[in-house]
Structures are given as structure tokens and as C-alpha cells.
CSV table of C-alpha atoms in Angstrom, one decimal:
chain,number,residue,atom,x,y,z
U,286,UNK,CA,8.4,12.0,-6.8
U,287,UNK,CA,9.1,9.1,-4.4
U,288,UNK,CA,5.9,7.3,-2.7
U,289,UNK,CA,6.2,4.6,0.2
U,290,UNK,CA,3.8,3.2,2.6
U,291,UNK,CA,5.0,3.9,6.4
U,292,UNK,CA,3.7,2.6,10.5
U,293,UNK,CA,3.3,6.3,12.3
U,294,UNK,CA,3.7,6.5,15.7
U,295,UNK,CA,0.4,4.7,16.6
U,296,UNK,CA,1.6,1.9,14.2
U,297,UNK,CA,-1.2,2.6,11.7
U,298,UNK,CA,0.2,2.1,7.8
U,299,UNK,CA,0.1,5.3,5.9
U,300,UNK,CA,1.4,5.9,2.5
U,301,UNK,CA,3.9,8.8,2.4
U,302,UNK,CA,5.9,11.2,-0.7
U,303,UNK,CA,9.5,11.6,0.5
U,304,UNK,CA,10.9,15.3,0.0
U,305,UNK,CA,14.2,15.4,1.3
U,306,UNK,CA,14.1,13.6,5.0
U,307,UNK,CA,11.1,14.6,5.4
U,308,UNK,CA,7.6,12.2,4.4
U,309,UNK,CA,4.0,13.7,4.3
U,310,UNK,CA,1.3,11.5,4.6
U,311,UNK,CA,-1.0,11.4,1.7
U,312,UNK,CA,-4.7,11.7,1.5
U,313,UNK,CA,-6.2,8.2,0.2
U,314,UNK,CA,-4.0,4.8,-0.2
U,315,UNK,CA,-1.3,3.3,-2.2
U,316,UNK,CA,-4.2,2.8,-5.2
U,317,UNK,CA,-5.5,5.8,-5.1
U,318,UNK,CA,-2.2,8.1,-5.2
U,319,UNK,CA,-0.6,6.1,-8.3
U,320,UNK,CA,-4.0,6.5,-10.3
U,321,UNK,CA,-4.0,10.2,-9.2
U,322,UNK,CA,-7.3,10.4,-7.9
U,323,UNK,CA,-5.7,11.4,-4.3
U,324,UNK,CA,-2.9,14.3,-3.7
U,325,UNK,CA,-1.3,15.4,-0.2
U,326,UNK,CA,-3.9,16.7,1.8
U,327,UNK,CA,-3.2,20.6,2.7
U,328,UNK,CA,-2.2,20.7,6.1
U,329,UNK,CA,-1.3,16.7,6.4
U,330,UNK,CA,1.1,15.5,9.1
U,331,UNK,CA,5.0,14.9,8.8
U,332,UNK,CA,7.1,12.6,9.6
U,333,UNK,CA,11.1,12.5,9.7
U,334,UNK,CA,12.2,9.8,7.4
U,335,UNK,CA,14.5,8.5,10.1
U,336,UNK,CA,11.8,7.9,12.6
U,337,UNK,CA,9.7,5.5,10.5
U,338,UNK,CA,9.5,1.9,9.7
U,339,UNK,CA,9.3,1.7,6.0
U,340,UNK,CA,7.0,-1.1,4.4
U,341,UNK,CA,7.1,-3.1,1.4
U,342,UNK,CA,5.4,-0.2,-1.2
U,343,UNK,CA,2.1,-2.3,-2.2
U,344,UNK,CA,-1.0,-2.3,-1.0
U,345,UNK,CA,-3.6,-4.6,-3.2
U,346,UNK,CA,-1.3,-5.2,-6.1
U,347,UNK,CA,-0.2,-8.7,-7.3
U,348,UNK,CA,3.2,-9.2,-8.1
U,349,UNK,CA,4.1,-10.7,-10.9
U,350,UNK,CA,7.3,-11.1,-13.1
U,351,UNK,CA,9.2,-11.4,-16.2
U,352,UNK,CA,11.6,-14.1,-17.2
U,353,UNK,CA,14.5,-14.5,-19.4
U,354,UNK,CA,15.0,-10.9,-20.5
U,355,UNK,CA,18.4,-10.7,-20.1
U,356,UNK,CA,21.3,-12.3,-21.9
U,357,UNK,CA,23.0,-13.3,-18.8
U,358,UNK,CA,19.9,-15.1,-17.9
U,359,UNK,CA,18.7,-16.7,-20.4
U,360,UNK,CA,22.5,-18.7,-20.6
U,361,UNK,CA,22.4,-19.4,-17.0
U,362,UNK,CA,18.8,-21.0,-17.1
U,363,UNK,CA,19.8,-22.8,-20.0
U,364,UNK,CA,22.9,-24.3,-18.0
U,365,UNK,CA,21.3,-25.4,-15.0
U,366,UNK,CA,18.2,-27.1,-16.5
U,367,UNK,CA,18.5,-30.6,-17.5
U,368,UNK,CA,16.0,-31.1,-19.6
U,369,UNK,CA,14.3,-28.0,-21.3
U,370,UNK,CA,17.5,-26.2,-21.6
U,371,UNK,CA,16.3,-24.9,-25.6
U,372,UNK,CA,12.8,-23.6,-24.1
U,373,UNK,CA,15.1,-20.8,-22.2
U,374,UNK,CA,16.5,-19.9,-26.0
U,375,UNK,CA,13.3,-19.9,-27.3
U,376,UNK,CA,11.4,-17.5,-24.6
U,377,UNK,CA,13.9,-14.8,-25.2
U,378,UNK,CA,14.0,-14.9,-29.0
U,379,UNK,CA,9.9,-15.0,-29.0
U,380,UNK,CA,7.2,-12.6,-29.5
U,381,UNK,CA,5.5,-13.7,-26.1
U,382,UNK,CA,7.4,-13.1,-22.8
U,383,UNK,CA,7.6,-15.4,-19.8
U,384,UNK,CA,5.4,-14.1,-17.4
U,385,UNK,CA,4.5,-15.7,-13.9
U,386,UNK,CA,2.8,-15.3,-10.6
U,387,UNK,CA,4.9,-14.0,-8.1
U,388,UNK,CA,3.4,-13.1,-5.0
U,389,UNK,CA,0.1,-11.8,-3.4
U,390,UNK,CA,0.6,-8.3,-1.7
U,391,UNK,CA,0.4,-9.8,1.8
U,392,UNK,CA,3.3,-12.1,1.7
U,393,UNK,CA,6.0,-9.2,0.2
U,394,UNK,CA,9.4,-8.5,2.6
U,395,UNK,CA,10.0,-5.0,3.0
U,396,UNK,CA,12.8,-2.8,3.7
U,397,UNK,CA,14.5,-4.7,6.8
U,398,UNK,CA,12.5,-7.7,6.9
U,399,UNK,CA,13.4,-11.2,6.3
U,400,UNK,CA,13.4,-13.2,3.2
U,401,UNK,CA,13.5,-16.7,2.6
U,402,UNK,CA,15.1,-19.7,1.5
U,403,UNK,CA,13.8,-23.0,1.2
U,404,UNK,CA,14.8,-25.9,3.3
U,405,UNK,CA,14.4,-28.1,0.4
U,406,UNK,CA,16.6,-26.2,-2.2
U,407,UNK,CA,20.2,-26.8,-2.5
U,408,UNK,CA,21.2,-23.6,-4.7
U,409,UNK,CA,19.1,-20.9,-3.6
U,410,UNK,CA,19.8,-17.3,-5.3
U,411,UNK,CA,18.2,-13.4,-5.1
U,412,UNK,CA,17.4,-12.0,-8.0
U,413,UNK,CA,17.8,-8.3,-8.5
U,414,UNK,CA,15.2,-6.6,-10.4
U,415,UNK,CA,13.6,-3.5,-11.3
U,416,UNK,CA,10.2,-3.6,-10.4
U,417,UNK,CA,7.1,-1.9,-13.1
U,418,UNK,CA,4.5,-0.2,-10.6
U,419,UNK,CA,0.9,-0.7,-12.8
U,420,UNK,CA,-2.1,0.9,-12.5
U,421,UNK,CA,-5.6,-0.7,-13.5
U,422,UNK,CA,-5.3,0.5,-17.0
U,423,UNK,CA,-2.1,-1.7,-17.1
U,424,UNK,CA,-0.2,1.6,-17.5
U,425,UNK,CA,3.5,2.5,-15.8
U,426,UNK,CA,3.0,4.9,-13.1
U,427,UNK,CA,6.4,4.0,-11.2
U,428,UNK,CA,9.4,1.8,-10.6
U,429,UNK,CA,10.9,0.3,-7.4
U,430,UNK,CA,13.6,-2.5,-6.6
U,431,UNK,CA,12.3,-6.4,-6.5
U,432,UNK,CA,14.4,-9.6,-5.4
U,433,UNK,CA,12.7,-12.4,-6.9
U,434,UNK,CA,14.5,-15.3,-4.9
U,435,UNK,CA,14.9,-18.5,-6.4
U,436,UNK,CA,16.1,-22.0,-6.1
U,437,UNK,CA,17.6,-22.6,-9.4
U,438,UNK,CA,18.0,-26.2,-8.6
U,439,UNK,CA,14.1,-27.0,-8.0
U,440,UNK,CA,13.7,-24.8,-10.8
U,441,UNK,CA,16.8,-26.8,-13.0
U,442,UNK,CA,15.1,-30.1,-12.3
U,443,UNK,CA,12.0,-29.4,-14.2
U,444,UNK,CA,10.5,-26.7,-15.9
U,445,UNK,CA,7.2,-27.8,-14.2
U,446,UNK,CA,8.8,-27.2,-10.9
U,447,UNK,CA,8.7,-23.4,-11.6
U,448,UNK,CA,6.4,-22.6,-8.9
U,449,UNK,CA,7.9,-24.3,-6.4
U,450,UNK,CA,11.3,-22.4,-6.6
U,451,UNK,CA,9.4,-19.3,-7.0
U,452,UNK,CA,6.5,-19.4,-5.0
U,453,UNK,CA,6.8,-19.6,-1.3
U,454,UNK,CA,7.3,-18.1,1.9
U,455,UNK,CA,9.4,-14.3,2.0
U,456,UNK,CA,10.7,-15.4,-1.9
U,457,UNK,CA,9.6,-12.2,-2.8
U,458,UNK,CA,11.0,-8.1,-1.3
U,459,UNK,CA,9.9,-4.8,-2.8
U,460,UNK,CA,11.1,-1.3,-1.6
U,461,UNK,CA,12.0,1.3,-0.5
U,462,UNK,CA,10.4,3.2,-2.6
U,463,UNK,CA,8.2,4.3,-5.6
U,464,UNK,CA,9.3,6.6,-8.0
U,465,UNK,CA,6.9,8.4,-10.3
U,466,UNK,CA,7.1,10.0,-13.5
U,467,UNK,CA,10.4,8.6,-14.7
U,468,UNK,CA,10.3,7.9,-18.4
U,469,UNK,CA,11.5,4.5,-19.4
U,470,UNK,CA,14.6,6.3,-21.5
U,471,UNK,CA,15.5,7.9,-18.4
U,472,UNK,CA,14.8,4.6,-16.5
U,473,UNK,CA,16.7,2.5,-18.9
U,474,UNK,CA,20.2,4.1,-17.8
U,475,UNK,CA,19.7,3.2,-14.2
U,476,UNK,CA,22.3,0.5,-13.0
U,477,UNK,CA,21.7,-2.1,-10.3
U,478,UNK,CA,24.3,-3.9,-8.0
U,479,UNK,CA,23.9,-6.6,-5.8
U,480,UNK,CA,26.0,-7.1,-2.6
U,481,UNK,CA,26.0,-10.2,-0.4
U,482,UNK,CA,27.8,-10.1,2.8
U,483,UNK,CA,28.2,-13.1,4.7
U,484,UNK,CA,29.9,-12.4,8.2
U,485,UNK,CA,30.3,-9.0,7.6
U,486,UNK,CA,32.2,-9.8,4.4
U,487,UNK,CA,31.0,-9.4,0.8
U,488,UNK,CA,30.5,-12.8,-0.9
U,489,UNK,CA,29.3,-12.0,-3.9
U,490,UNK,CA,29.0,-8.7,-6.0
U,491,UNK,CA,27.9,-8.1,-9.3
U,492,UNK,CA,26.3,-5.2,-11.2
U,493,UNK,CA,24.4,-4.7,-14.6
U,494,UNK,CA,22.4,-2.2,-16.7
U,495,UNK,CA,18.5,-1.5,-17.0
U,496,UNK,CA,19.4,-1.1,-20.3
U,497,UNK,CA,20.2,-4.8,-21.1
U,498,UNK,CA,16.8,-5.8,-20.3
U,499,UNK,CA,15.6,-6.8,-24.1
U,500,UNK,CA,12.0,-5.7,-24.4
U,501,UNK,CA,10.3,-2.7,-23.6
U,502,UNK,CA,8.5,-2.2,-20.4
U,503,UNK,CA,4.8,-1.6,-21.9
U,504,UNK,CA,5.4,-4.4,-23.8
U,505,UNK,CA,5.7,-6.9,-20.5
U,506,UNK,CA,3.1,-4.8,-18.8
U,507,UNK,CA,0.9,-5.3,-22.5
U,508,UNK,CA,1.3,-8.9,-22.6
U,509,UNK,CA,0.6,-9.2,-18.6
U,510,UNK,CA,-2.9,-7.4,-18.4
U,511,UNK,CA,-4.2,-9.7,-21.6
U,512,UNK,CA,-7.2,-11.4,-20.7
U,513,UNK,CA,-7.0,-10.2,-17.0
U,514,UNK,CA,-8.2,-7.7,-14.5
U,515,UNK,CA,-5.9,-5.8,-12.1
U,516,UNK,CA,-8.6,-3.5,-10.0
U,517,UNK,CA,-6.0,-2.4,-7.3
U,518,UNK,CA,-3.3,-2.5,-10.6
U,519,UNK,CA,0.1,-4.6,-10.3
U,520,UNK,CA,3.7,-4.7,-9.7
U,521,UNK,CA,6.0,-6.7,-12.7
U,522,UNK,CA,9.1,-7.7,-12.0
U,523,UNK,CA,11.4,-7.2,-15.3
U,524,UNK,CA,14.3,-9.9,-14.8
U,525,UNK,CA,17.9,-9.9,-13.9
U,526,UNK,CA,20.9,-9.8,-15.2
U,527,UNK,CA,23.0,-11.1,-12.4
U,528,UNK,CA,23.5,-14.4,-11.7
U,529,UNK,CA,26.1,-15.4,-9.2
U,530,UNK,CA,28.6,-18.3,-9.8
U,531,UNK,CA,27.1,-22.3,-9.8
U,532,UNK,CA,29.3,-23.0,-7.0
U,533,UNK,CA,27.3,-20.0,-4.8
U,534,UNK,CA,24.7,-20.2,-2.7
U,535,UNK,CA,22.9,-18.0,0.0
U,536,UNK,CA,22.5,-19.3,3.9
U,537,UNK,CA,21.1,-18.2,6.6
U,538,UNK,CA,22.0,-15.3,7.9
U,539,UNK,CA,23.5,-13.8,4.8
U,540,UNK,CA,22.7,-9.8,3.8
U,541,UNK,CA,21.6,-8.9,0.8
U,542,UNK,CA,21.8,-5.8,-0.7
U,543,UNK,CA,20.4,-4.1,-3.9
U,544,UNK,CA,21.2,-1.0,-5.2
U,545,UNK,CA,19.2,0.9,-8.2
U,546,UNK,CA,20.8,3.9,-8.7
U,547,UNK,CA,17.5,6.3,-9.8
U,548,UNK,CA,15.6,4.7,-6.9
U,549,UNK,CA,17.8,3.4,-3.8
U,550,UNK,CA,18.7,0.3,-1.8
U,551,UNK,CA,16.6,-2.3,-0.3
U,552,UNK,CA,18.1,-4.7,2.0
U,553,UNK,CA,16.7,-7.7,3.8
U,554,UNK,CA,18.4,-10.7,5.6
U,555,UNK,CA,17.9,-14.5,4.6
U,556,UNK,CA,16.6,-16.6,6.7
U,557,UNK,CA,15.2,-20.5,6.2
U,558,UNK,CA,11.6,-20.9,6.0
């Protein structure tokens, strides 16, 4: 099944399941559906899937994600960090996982919108991800596509600096969709590519597996929802496993585009903030 949250014609957010081209509006909110207390009201109005904005699929949920999970990354954090290049090594060979704070709810891009670079950062990246949907039990009720946007040199300066190249303005997209009762085997041979077209032309491309993310998914949601409370659950962003080249970096004005292949493509333009 594939959720999203949708303005109607009055502009009022609704949350939606998408059958075909079609989306009918649910009976409670984004909360409510995932923890099933809520099903599609008999009789409830619909919409056709080309006639609606789309929003970013979140509601009360934080956002928080994973580091270091794949291969590819942990070498590229290791390279551009000057000083802490072995605690990179250490994370992804550990028992605990990285985990940090990514955004509140309010502040999340969605399909369309704009996301962000900082005016401060020199080498300013997305990050393609595959997003865990949580419910309050800290249990996986869905998947959708994250871009954790970074500024790997604010980031490569000093570990400390962390939330600074992760945290701010539009660093964080989610969308289009949710998609429900997907195993993670099933979930695990879903690929993901990133496209970035500058100009109308593509600047970069690259595309990985699911699979090659090292640890399981309950696992990161486990360590995530020790010693805290999610009432409205959370969203967990996984890690990536594509890194452009040192040399690139995104500017304004730049499109970026990520495809998962069980869940679809979100796409958002940068913009300086």
C-alpha cells in the first residue's frame, strides 16, 4: 500500500492511499493510519493523483538518521575529515550505530520544494537514503526516500561541527510516498540512483543497492528508540552509499533527483539558504 499526505482543493492537508492514479482520503492522520488504528472511511472522497500537491509524508514524526552504514561512506568520511578520520572506521565496525537528529517535521522539503545549501559551506552534497517510517512502538510500518544534505567540509573540519553541516534550513526532503508492508528482504533489493542536472544536463549520476547498507533496519530503529519516547513515532534515515567526486559540489539552482525503485522519485531544487 502507498500512503502520502496531500492539499485538496480547499488547500486543507489530508493524508491519502494511492491506488493506481487515483488517492482516497483516509479517515484519521498520518499517526493514526501507520499505527492502524484508522482505515479509509467507506464512502471517502477521491482525488486524481495529477490534480494534487503532494507533501513531505510526515506529520509529528522526528527525523532522524543513521551514519556510516555503507562502505562507500565510511571511506569518504574518513577522507575528508582531518582530524577524526579513525572514528569513521570505528563507527561502522562497532556494535553501536551513529545516530543523529535530523530534522523536526515542520522544516522537511517535499516533493517539488526547495532544499538547501549553506552559504557558509564550500562542498555541499545530497545524500540519497532510504528512509525507516516508525511507529511509537519503535516498530517498521513503511519506507520512503530521504536526502540528508550535507556540507562535508563543515562536517570534515571537525567532528564537533556535525550539526552544523546537518542541521539547518531545507537540509532535509522526504517523499513521495509511504509504502507499507514491505518486508525488509524484499526491501533490501530495492536500488537507488541519484541524478543531478545542472542546466538541463546531468552532472552527476550514481547508483547503489539497499542491500549494501551493513546492519539491519530494527537494529538502527532498536538502538534509536533506547531511552526515548516517540508518541507521534519517527522517520530514520539509513545512510548512503553514494558519494559524488571531491571535486563536486551542488549550486543553486541545480535538480536533484532520487530514484528508489520499490517506492519512486522525489525531486526538489537547491537553492542557498
Amino acid at each position: 500500500m502507498k500512503l502520502c499526505r496531500f492539499l485538496n482543493e480547499r488547500n486543507e492537508a489530508r493524508v491519502g492511499i494511492i491506488t493506481y492514479d487515483q488517492i482516497t482520503e483516509a479517515a484519521g492522520n498520518l499517526s493514526s493510519v501507520l499505527e492502524g488504528n484508522s482505515a479509509t472511511a467507506s464512502g471517502s472522497r477521491s482525488h486524481s493523483l495529477a490534480k494534487v500537491r503532494l507533501l513531505a509524508p510526515v506529520e509529528g514524526q522526528e527525523i532522524w538518521a543513521a551514519g556510516v552504514t555503507y562502505l562507500r561512506s565510511k571511506k569518504a568520511r574518513m577522507e575528508e575529515s582531518n582530524f577524526s578520520a579513525t572514528a569513521y572506521d570505528r563507527v561502522y565496525e562497532a556494535d553501536r550505530p551513529e545516530l543523529f537528529f535530523k530534522s523536526m517535521p515542520e522544516k522537511v522539503a517535499g516533493p517539488g520544494e526547495e532544499i538547501g545549501i549553506r552559504k557558509d559551506g564550500k562542498w555541499n552534497v545530497p545524500e540519497p537514503e532510504l528512509a525507516l517510517v516508525l511507529n511509537l512502538k519503535g516498530w517498521i510500518v513503511g519506507y520512503t526516500i530521504g536526502n540528508d544534505m550535507s556540507s562535508r567540509d563543515i562536517e570534515g573540519e571537525n567532528l564537533l561541527y556535525l550539526p552544523q553541516a546537518k542541521i539547518y534550513k531545507r537540509s532535509c526532503a522526504l517523499g513521495p510516498v509511504i509504502v507499507t508492508s514491505v518486508s525488509e528482504e524484499e526491501a533490501r533489493t530495492w536500488s537507488i540512483r541519484l541524478e543531478i542536472r545542472r542546466n538541463d544536463k546531468v552532472a552527476f549520476e550514481g547508483t547503489t543497492s539497499v542491500g549494501n547498507i551493513r546492519r539491519k533496519f530494527q537494529e538502527l530503529a532498536d538502538y534509536l528508540f533506547r531511552s526515548q519516547e516517540f508518541p507521534d513515532g519517527a522517520i530514520l534515515l539509513t545512510g548512503t552509499g553514494i558519494v559524488p567526486p571531491d571535486a563536486f559540489t551542488l549550486q543553486a539552482g541545480d535538480d536533484v533527483k532520487i530514484e528508489i525503485s520499490g517506492i519512486g522519485v522525489l525531486e526538489n531544487r537547491v537553492v542557498p539558504v
